[in-house]
Short mmCIF file of C-alpha atoms in Angstrom, two decimals:
data_model
loop_
_atom_site.label_atom_id
_atom_site.label_comp_id
_atom_site.label_asym_id
_atom_site.label_seq_id
_atom_site.Cartn_x
_atom_site.Cartn_y
_atom_site.Cartn_z
CA MET A 1 92.32 -24.87 -74.88
CA ALA A 2 91.50 -21.25 -73.97
CA LYS A 3 88.02 -20.59 -73.96
CA LYS A 4 86.67 -18.14 -76.69
CA ASN A 5 84.62 -14.88 -75.94
CA GLN A 6 81.13 -15.79 -76.64
CA PRO A 7 78.93 -12.81 -77.88
CA GLN A 8 76.12 -12.03 -75.18
CA THR A 9 72.59 -13.29 -76.31
CA GLY A 10 69.30 -11.13 -75.87
CA THR A 11 68.61 -7.46 -75.44
CA GLU A 12 71.13 -5.14 -73.96
CA GLN A 13 69.81 -3.22 -70.63
CA LYS A 14 68.75 0.23 -71.48
CA VAL A 15 70.26 2.83 -69.34
CA GLN A 16 67.68 5.02 -67.46
CA THR A 17 67.74 8.74 -67.98
CA ARG A 18 66.72 11.01 -65.05
CA TYR A 19 63.30 11.44 -67.06
CA ASP A 20 62.54 7.74 -67.53
CA ARG A 21 63.02 7.25 -63.50
CA LYS A 22 60.75 10.44 -62.87
CA MET A 23 58.12 8.57 -65.35
CA GLU A 24 58.36 5.37 -63.68
CA ALA A 25 57.66 6.96 -60.06
CA ARG A 26 54.61 8.84 -61.25
CA ARG A 27 53.35 5.42 -62.61
CA LYS A 28 53.82 3.56 -59.41
CA GLN A 29 52.39 6.60 -57.37
CA GLU A 30 49.11 6.21 -59.75
CA GLU A 31 49.01 2.72 -59.24
CA LYS A 32 48.85 3.03 -55.49
CA ASP A 33 46.66 5.55 -55.42
CA LYS A 34 44.38 3.74 -57.61
CA ARG A 35 44.68 0.57 -54.84
CA GLU A 36 44.04 3.02 -51.84
CA ALA A 37 41.12 4.67 -53.84
CA LYS A 38 39.34 0.99 -54.38
CA MET A 39 39.76 0.15 -50.62
CA LEU A 40 38.44 3.29 -49.54
CA ARG A 41 35.57 2.63 -51.80
CA ILE A 42 35.17 -0.95 -50.43
CA GLY A 43 35.29 0.36 -46.69
CA ALA A 44 32.63 2.97 -47.24
CA VAL A 45 30.48 0.39 -48.77
CA THR A 46 31.15 -1.73 -45.71
CA VAL A 47 30.36 0.95 -43.35
CA CYS A 48 27.30 1.72 -45.25
CA VAL A 49 26.05 -1.75 -44.97
CA LEU A 50 27.03 -1.73 -41.22
CA LEU A 51 24.85 1.26 -40.75
CA VAL A 52 21.91 0.02 -42.67
CA LEU A 53 22.16 -3.11 -40.45
CA ALA A 54 22.58 -1.33 -37.20
CA VAL A 55 19.48 1.04 -37.96
CA ALA A 56 17.51 -2.01 -39.12
CA GLY A 57 18.48 -3.68 -36.07
CA SER A 58 17.50 -0.87 -33.96
CA ILE A 59 14.19 -0.56 -35.69
CA GLY A 60 13.64 -4.01 -35.70
CA ALA A 61 14.27 -4.10 -31.83
CA SER A 62 11.97 -1.35 -31.24
CA VAL A 63 9.09 -3.12 -33.26
CA TRP A 64 9.88 -6.12 -31.19
CA SER A 65 9.78 -4.26 -27.87
CA ARG A 66 6.62 -2.72 -28.86
CA LYS A 67 5.16 -6.10 -30.15
CA ALA A 68 6.17 -7.89 -26.86
CA ALA A 69 4.80 -5.17 -24.89
CA THR A 70 1.38 -5.20 -26.37
CA LYS A 71 1.37 -8.63 -27.22
CA ASP A 72 3.19 -11.01 -24.49
CA ALA A 73 1.97 -11.81 -21.13
CA TYR A 74 4.02 -9.65 -18.66
CA VAL A 75 1.85 -10.71 -15.67
CA THR A 76 -1.04 -13.43 -15.37
CA ILE A 77 -3.81 -12.53 -13.00
CA GLY A 78 -6.22 -15.77 -12.76
CA GLU A 79 -6.62 -17.00 -16.29
CA HIS A 80 -5.90 -13.30 -17.66
CA LYS A 81 -2.76 -12.72 -19.78
CA VAL A 82 -1.83 -8.99 -18.89
CA THR A 83 0.45 -7.37 -21.47
CA LYS A 84 3.33 -4.64 -20.33
CA LEU A 85 0.91 -2.29 -21.93
CA GLU A 86 -1.88 -2.91 -19.92
CA PHE A 87 0.16 -3.52 -16.32
CA ASP A 88 1.83 0.02 -17.49
CA TYR A 89 -1.63 1.56 -17.20
CA TYR A 90 -2.23 0.44 -13.79
CA TYR A 91 1.12 1.25 -12.59
CA ASN A 92 0.78 4.91 -13.98
CA ALA A 93 -2.72 5.00 -12.57
CA MET A 94 -1.26 4.40 -9.04
CA LEU A 95 1.67 6.72 -9.48
CA ASN A 96 -1.02 9.65 -10.58
CA SER A 97 -2.91 8.89 -7.67
CA TYR A 98 -0.14 9.29 -5.18
CA SER A 99 1.53 12.21 -7.08
CA SER A 100 0.63 14.58 -4.19
CA LEU A 101 2.06 12.58 -1.53
CA MET A 102 5.46 11.57 -3.17
CA ALA A 103 7.40 14.20 -1.03
CA TYR A 104 5.60 13.45 1.96
CA MET A 105 5.97 9.52 1.58
CA GLY A 106 10.05 10.23 0.99
CA MET A 107 9.85 9.93 -2.83
CA ASP A 108 11.66 11.66 -5.60
CA ALA A 109 9.46 12.07 -8.40
CA THR A 110 12.37 13.11 -10.98
CA SER A 111 14.54 10.02 -10.01
CA ASP A 112 14.20 6.53 -10.98
CA LEU A 113 11.89 5.07 -8.32
CA ALA A 114 13.89 1.66 -8.71
CA SER A 115 16.62 3.02 -6.93
CA GLN A 116 14.83 4.56 -3.91
CA PRO A 117 14.17 2.12 -1.16
CA TYR A 118 10.98 2.37 1.00
CA SER A 119 12.05 -0.87 3.17
CA GLU A 120 14.97 -2.97 3.42
CA ASP A 121 14.46 -5.06 0.68
CA LEU A 122 12.12 -3.20 -1.54
CA THR A 123 11.93 0.13 -3.53
CA TRP A 124 9.43 2.53 -4.34
CA LYS A 125 9.06 0.83 -7.70
CA ASP A 126 8.47 -2.33 -6.12
CA PHE A 127 5.52 -0.62 -4.03
CA PHE A 128 3.73 0.67 -7.06
CA ASP A 129 4.34 -2.83 -8.70
CA GLU A 130 2.30 -4.38 -5.85
CA MET A 131 -0.44 -1.54 -5.81
CA ALA A 132 -0.75 -2.26 -9.92
CA VAL A 133 -1.22 -5.69 -9.14
CA GLU A 134 -3.67 -5.41 -6.30
CA GLN A 135 -5.87 -2.84 -8.96
CA LEU A 136 -5.53 -5.45 -11.64
CA LYS A 137 -6.73 -8.33 -9.43
CA GLN A 138 -9.76 -6.38 -8.53
CA ALA A 139 -10.47 -5.17 -11.96
CA LYS A 140 -10.35 -8.61 -13.19
CA ALA A 141 -12.11 -10.15 -10.63
CA MET A 142 -15.01 -7.35 -10.96
CA ALA A 143 -15.06 -7.89 -14.76
CA ASP A 144 -15.33 -11.54 -14.46
CA ASP A 145 -18.09 -11.39 -11.78
CA ALA A 146 -20.39 -8.79 -13.83
CA ALA A 147 -20.07 -11.31 -16.83
CA ALA A 148 -21.04 -14.31 -14.57
CA ASN A 149 -24.13 -12.10 -13.34
CA ASN A 150 -25.23 -11.05 -16.55
CA PHE A 151 -24.50 -7.27 -15.66
CA SER A 152 -24.10 -5.17 -18.88
CA HIS A 153 -23.47 -1.53 -19.27
CA ASP A 154 -23.23 0.58 -22.50
CA VAL A 155 -19.89 2.47 -21.77
CA THR A 156 -20.04 4.07 -25.35
CA GLU A 157 -21.16 7.66 -24.63
CA GLU A 158 -18.89 7.74 -21.43
CA TYR A 159 -15.77 6.33 -23.18
CA ALA A 160 -16.52 9.06 -25.97
CA ASN A 161 -16.88 11.95 -23.08
CA MET A 162 -13.34 10.43 -21.25
CA VAL A 163 -11.64 10.63 -24.84
CA ASN A 164 -12.94 14.46 -25.16
CA ARG A 165 -11.76 14.80 -21.80
CA LEU A 166 -8.25 13.53 -22.32
CA LYS A 167 -7.94 15.55 -25.71
CA SER A 168 -8.72 18.92 -24.16
CA VAL A 169 -6.39 18.37 -21.43
CA ALA A 170 -3.63 17.31 -24.08
CA GLU A 171 -4.33 20.65 -25.72
CA SER A 172 -4.64 22.79 -22.75
CA MET A 173 -0.72 21.39 -21.94
CA GLY A 174 0.51 21.93 -25.45
CA MET A 175 0.78 18.33 -26.18
CA SER A 176 -0.51 16.29 -28.83
CA VAL A 177 -2.91 13.26 -27.97
CA GLU A 178 -0.39 10.85 -28.90
CA GLU A 179 2.14 12.46 -26.37
CA TYR A 180 -0.46 12.84 -23.53
CA TYR A 181 -1.33 9.25 -23.97
CA LYS A 182 2.35 8.03 -23.49
CA MET A 183 2.88 10.36 -20.63
CA THR A 184 -0.26 9.38 -18.66
CA TYR A 185 -0.51 5.60 -19.43
CA GLY A 186 3.09 4.58 -20.55
CA GLU A 187 5.46 4.71 -23.48
CA TYR A 188 3.64 1.91 -25.66
CA ALA A 189 0.25 3.73 -25.15
CA THR A 190 -1.87 4.84 -28.01
CA GLU A 191 -5.61 6.16 -28.16
CA LYS A 192 -6.37 2.78 -30.21
CA ASN A 193 -4.83 0.28 -27.84
CA MET A 194 -5.82 1.98 -24.71
CA GLU A 195 -9.75 1.97 -25.71
CA PRO A 196 -10.23 -1.89 -24.62
CA TYR A 197 -8.51 -1.10 -20.92
CA LEU A 198 -10.28 2.34 -20.48
CA LYS A 199 -13.78 0.65 -21.41
CA GLU A 200 -13.28 -2.25 -19.00
CA GLY A 201 -12.17 0.52 -16.12
CA LEU A 202 -15.71 2.08 -17.25
CA LEU A 203 -17.78 -1.23 -17.05
CA THR A 204 -16.05 -1.99 -13.76
CA GLU A 205 -16.91 1.31 -11.99
CA ALA A 206 -20.33 0.93 -13.18
CA TYR A 207 -20.57 -2.49 -11.62
CA ARG A 208 -19.20 -1.14 -8.54
CA GLN A 209 -21.98 1.50 -8.52
CA HIS A 210 -24.52 -1.33 -8.98
CA LEU A 211 -23.02 -3.43 -5.86
CA MET A 212 -23.23 -0.32 -3.86
CA GLU A 213 -26.94 -0.12 -4.84
CA GLN A 214 -27.41 -3.82 -3.81
CA ASN A 215 -25.58 -3.14 -0.62
CA ALA A 216 -27.22 0.19 0.53
CA PRO A 217 -28.16 -0.29 4.27
CA GLU A 218 -31.79 0.30 5.63
CA ALA A 219 -32.60 3.61 7.28
CA GLN A 220 -32.39 2.00 10.92
CA GLU A 221 -29.06 0.71 10.08
CA ILE A 222 -27.73 4.15 9.19
CA LYS A 223 -29.06 5.21 12.52
CA ASP A 224 -27.52 2.40 14.54
CA TYR A 225 -24.13 3.38 12.74
CA TYR A 226 -24.62 7.18 13.55
CA ALA A 227 -25.35 5.75 17.25
CA GLU A 228 -21.92 3.89 17.50
CA ASN A 229 -19.99 6.83 15.54
CA VAL A 230 -21.61 10.02 17.06
CA GLN A 231 -18.12 11.80 17.43
CA SER A 232 -17.17 11.25 13.90
CA TYR A 233 -20.46 12.62 12.49
CA ASP A 234 -21.55 15.53 14.84
CA LYS A 235 -20.76 18.90 14.21
CA VAL A 236 -19.82 21.95 15.96
CA ASP A 237 -19.84 25.86 15.75
CA TYR A 238 -17.48 27.58 17.98
CA ARG A 239 -15.37 30.75 18.39
CA SER A 240 -11.71 30.71 19.30
CA PHE A 241 -8.55 32.90 19.30
CA VAL A 242 -4.79 31.67 19.95
CA PHE A 243 -2.27 33.43 21.80
CA ASN A 244 1.18 32.13 20.68
CA ALA A 245 3.74 32.33 23.28
CA ASP A 246 6.86 34.82 22.20
CA ILE A 247 9.64 32.24 22.35
CA ALA A 248 13.11 33.11 20.58
CA GLU A 249 14.91 30.54 18.60
CA GLY A 250 17.08 28.18 20.82
CA ALA A 251 15.31 29.59 23.88
CA VAL A 252 16.07 27.51 27.45
CA GLN A 253 13.06 26.04 29.20
CA GLU A 254 13.00 28.88 31.48
CA ASP A 255 12.20 31.24 28.85
CA ILE A 256 9.95 29.11 27.49
CA ASP A 257 7.80 29.00 30.84
CA LYS A 258 8.21 32.51 31.11
CA ALA A 259 6.60 33.25 27.54
CA MET A 260 4.02 30.51 27.99
CA THR A 261 2.90 32.32 31.29
CA GLU A 262 2.60 35.50 29.29
CA ALA A 263 0.55 33.93 26.77
CA GLU A 264 -1.67 32.64 29.74
CA LYS A 265 -2.30 35.78 31.05
CA LYS A 266 -3.41 37.51 27.91
CA ALA A 267 -5.83 34.53 27.10
CA GLU A 268 -7.19 34.59 30.89
CA ALA A 269 -7.64 38.36 30.25
CA MET A 270 -9.44 38.17 26.97
CA LEU A 271 -11.82 35.27 28.53
CA GLU A 272 -12.56 37.68 31.69
CA ALA A 273 -13.55 40.31 29.24
CA ARG A 274 -15.61 37.96 27.08
CA LYS A 275 -17.57 36.89 30.54
CA GLY A 276 -17.96 40.47 31.09
CA GLY A 277 -19.92 41.13 27.83
CA ALA A 278 -17.47 42.15 25.52
CA ASP A 279 -17.72 40.97 21.66
CA PHE A 280 -15.63 38.20 21.00
CA ARG A 281 -14.61 39.37 17.36
CA GLN A 282 -13.66 42.72 18.75
CA LEU A 283 -11.52 41.29 21.39
CA CYS A 284 -9.93 39.22 18.62
CA ILE A 285 -9.13 42.67 16.75
CA GLU A 286 -7.65 44.09 19.94
CA ASN A 287 -5.46 41.16 20.63
CA ALA A 288 -4.30 40.26 16.93
CA SER A 289 -1.50 42.02 15.01
CA GLY A 290 -0.14 42.52 11.68
CA GLU A 291 -2.05 40.45 9.00
CA GLU A 292 -4.24 38.77 11.62
CA LYS A 293 -5.45 42.05 12.63
CA ALA A 294 -6.60 42.63 9.09
CA ALA A 295 -8.52 39.04 9.19
CA TYR A 296 -10.44 39.63 12.17
CA GLU A 297 -11.48 43.33 11.01
CA ASP A 298 -12.94 42.16 7.41
CA THR A 299 -16.53 42.87 7.77
CA GLU A 300 -17.34 40.59 5.13
CA THR A 301 -16.22 37.40 7.44
CA ASP A 302 -15.82 36.60 10.65
CA ALA A 303 -12.37 35.32 11.34
CA SER A 304 -13.07 34.09 14.83
CA LEU A 305 -16.32 31.99 13.87
CA ARG A 306 -15.79 28.24 12.71
CA GLU A 307 -18.99 26.61 11.71
CA GLY A 308 -19.97 22.83 10.97
CA ALA A 309 -16.42 21.53 12.18
CA LYS A 310 -16.02 17.79 12.96
CA TYR A 311 -14.12 16.65 15.43
CA ALA A 312 -11.10 15.26 13.22
CA GLY A 313 -11.29 18.53 11.55
CA THR A 314 -10.71 20.89 14.53
CA PRO A 315 -7.14 21.45 16.38
CA SER A 316 -6.71 18.37 18.47
CA ALA A 317 -5.62 20.87 21.75
CA ILE A 318 -9.62 21.79 21.78
CA SER A 319 -11.41 18.90 20.07
CA ASP A 320 -11.93 17.08 23.38
CA TRP A 321 -13.22 20.29 25.14
CA LEU A 322 -15.65 21.02 22.29
CA TYR A 323 -16.84 17.37 22.12
CA GLU A 324 -17.30 16.65 25.79
CA ASP A 325 -20.62 15.45 26.87
CA GLY A 326 -22.92 18.13 28.53
CA ARG A 327 -20.82 21.02 26.70
CA THR A 328 -23.76 23.84 26.28
CA GLN A 329 -24.02 27.00 24.54
CA GLY A 330 -22.11 29.82 25.66
CA ASP A 331 -19.32 27.80 27.60
CA MET A 332 -15.81 29.50 27.37
CA GLU A 333 -12.54 28.23 28.42
CA VAL A 334 -8.88 28.87 27.98
CA VAL A 335 -7.31 25.78 26.75
CA GLU A 336 -3.54 25.12 26.90
CA ASP A 337 -1.54 23.86 24.03
CA ILE A 338 1.66 22.29 25.42
CA ASP A 339 3.11 20.99 22.17
CA GLY A 340 2.17 24.07 20.14
CA ASN A 341 3.42 26.62 22.97
CA ARG A 342 -0.05 28.53 22.73
CA TYR A 343 -3.32 28.93 24.27
CA TYR A 344 -6.86 28.81 23.15
CA VAL A 345 -9.75 30.97 23.86
CA VAL A 346 -12.64 29.03 22.91
CA GLU A 347 -16.12 29.66 23.24
CA PHE A 348 -18.88 26.70 22.61
CA ILE A 349 -22.25 27.47 20.25
CA LYS A 350 -23.64 24.27 19.27
CA ARG A 351 -23.14 20.57 18.60
CA TYR A 352 -25.45 18.87 16.23
CA TYR A 353 -25.93 16.29 13.52
CA ASP A 354 -26.38 17.24 9.94
CA GLU A 355 -28.90 14.83 8.37
CA ALA A 356 -27.04 15.33 4.99
CA ASP A 357 -24.47 13.11 6.66
CA ASP A 358 -27.22 9.88 6.03
CA LYS A 359 -25.88 9.71 2.80
CA ASN A 360 -22.26 9.39 3.86
CA ILE A 361 -23.10 6.83 6.38
CA SER A 362 -24.98 4.89 4.02
CA ASP A 363 -22.02 5.10 1.29
CA THR A 364 -19.71 4.16 3.92
CA ILE A 365 -21.66 1.12 5.00
CA ALA A 366 -22.35 0.06 1.22
CA ASN A 367 -18.24 0.44 0.82
CA GLU A 368 -17.37 -1.77 3.31
CA ARG A 369 -19.94 -4.41 2.15
CA VAL A 370 -18.76 -4.34 -1.36
CA ALA A 371 -14.98 -4.25 -0.10
CA GLU A 372 -15.39 -7.45 1.70
CA TYR A 373 -17.38 -8.97 -1.39
CA VAL A 374 -14.68 -7.91 -3.83
CA SER A 375 -12.14 -9.12 -1.38
CA GLN A 376 -13.57 -12.64 -1.48
CA LEU A 377 -13.63 -12.74 -5.21
CA VAL A 378 -9.88 -11.38 -5.72
CA GLY A 379 -8.71 -14.41 -3.07
CA ASN A 380 -9.52 -16.71 -5.93
CA TYR A 381 -6.76 -14.89 -8.24
CA THR A 382 -3.28 -15.92 -8.51
CA VAL A 383 -0.44 -13.89 -9.66
CA THR A 384 2.38 -15.31 -12.28
CA ASP A 385 5.15 -13.09 -12.90
CA ASN A 386 5.70 -14.37 -16.14
CA LYS A 387 8.87 -11.71 -17.03
CA GLY A 388 10.29 -12.10 -13.40
CA GLU A 389 10.34 -8.26 -12.98
CA LEU A 390 8.00 -8.16 -9.88
CA LYS A 391 10.62 -8.29 -7.06
CA TYR A 392 8.08 -8.09 -4.17
CA LEU A 393 6.55 -11.23 -4.95
CA THR A 394 9.73 -13.31 -3.77
CA VAL A 395 10.51 -11.08 -0.75
CA ASN A 396 9.48 -12.31 2.37
CA THR A 397 7.12 -9.82 4.00
CA GLY A 398 5.88 -12.14 6.98
CA ALA A 399 7.18 -9.78 9.47
CA ASP A 400 5.30 -6.78 7.82
CA ALA A 401 1.95 -9.12 7.78
CA ALA A 402 2.53 -10.11 11.26
CA GLU A 403 2.64 -6.12 12.23
CA GLY A 404 -0.98 -5.99 10.64
CA GLY A 405 0.36 -4.45 7.22
CA THR A 406 3.38 -3.52 5.06
CA ASP A 407 4.66 0.18 4.85
CA ALA A 408 2.79 0.48 1.66
CA GLU A 409 -0.58 0.48 3.47
CA ALA A 410 0.64 2.46 6.32
CA ALA A 411 1.43 5.62 3.65
CA GLU A 412 -1.91 5.70 2.17
CA PRO A 413 -3.92 8.75 2.59
CA GLY A 414 -5.63 9.12 6.02
CA THR A 415 -9.50 8.83 6.28
CA ASP A 416 -11.97 10.05 8.99
CA ALA A 417 -13.19 6.65 10.86
CA GLY A 418 -16.21 5.54 9.66
CA THR A 419 -17.15 8.52 7.44
CA GLY A 420 -14.78 7.89 4.21
CA GLU A 421 -13.89 11.55 4.46
CA GLU A 422 -10.15 13.04 4.20
CA SER A 423 -8.96 13.64 7.72
CA VAL A 424 -7.88 17.15 8.22
CA ALA A 425 -4.42 17.52 9.83
CA ASP A 426 -4.22 19.86 13.18
CA THR A 427 -1.34 21.65 11.57
CA GLY A 428 -1.83 24.52 9.24
CA SER A 429 -5.37 25.07 10.57
CA ALA A 430 -6.01 29.14 10.83
CA GLU A 431 -6.61 28.95 14.29
CA GLU A 432 -2.78 27.81 15.20
CA THR A 433 -1.68 30.95 13.56
CA GLY A 434 -3.86 33.34 15.40
CA THR A 435 -7.10 33.06 13.13
CA ASP A 436 -9.90 30.94 12.66
CA SER A 437 -11.21 29.93 8.90
#
């Protein structure tokens, strides 16, 4: 039997007009825009949250670093827990004390010291780390010894004066006190947290002076010490003039010898004129040239005269002649300076001891005794590198010790033997440029 066509059930599909299609597309676009806007809002909130967390983390890390630097033990000296804050105080003190010598010692103060070697295994940072630790050992040893000996000293006024000086310096440099403390003592330093360390420094210095007084020598000890170090303490008055050989750059030895011969002739001629009664200063004026002549012509000073010169403070070419035993007033000589390619005309006036140096000798003897005493104290203090930052402690310095010291010790400023005074280098003296200051 044939199937009959059945009528369709349900609604009949509506034919979309162009308008309908346009409205439908708009509706879908609006839905898409809403979804994207929602995603952007969610993304923005997420970014904000991450930024807040990052800032909070940075602040937290900064706070943690400051807390660690001011509370945790960075190094232990004996039984004393030393924070990074206190260590930086001593480290920067050493830096400041060597600031004028950095270039001479081969350091670049504008670059990271940890990247600048001063020996095969160590850097200049390691050098100053060691210096800081040694100073800390002395400070802790002396503070403990002062307490053990019931030494007391009120540092209130001294500390107030120190703070006022620091504030004045900061102001003169156009800096806030906070900025100055950080620059001078380290990034975590403030006026408040540095107070105990500055006060301890004042206390230990007062104790050192107390020990100096306790170890002052008797009058006879001073005389005996002088007798053993006469040359270091005697002074001389003398006149001198320098004839520099006229040597061109790149000159061969023959030319140098010729120029030296000419300089010697001039020096000998001046010496003979002086022995004949001519005035030494007038002879200097006649033989000087340019700016040197003006210096000798100055009537307010006598550029040819040097008074109160110590052995270490006189040019090495003439120091032995001046301090030779039996030298008497009026002795004159032409002295050759081979290394400097010049000749000196020298006239000895007198050699003597200034009794004001009794105090210098006394201080030298007392310093030696106190240094020995403190050295014995420090020997009982061990060093523990809590943070593992002190590389010098792990480097084998046996070879340096066998040679009598490290490069660090050799680099320290020189002093006159037995006097404690800074030595005067031969170079740069007025005499060597043709004038005597």
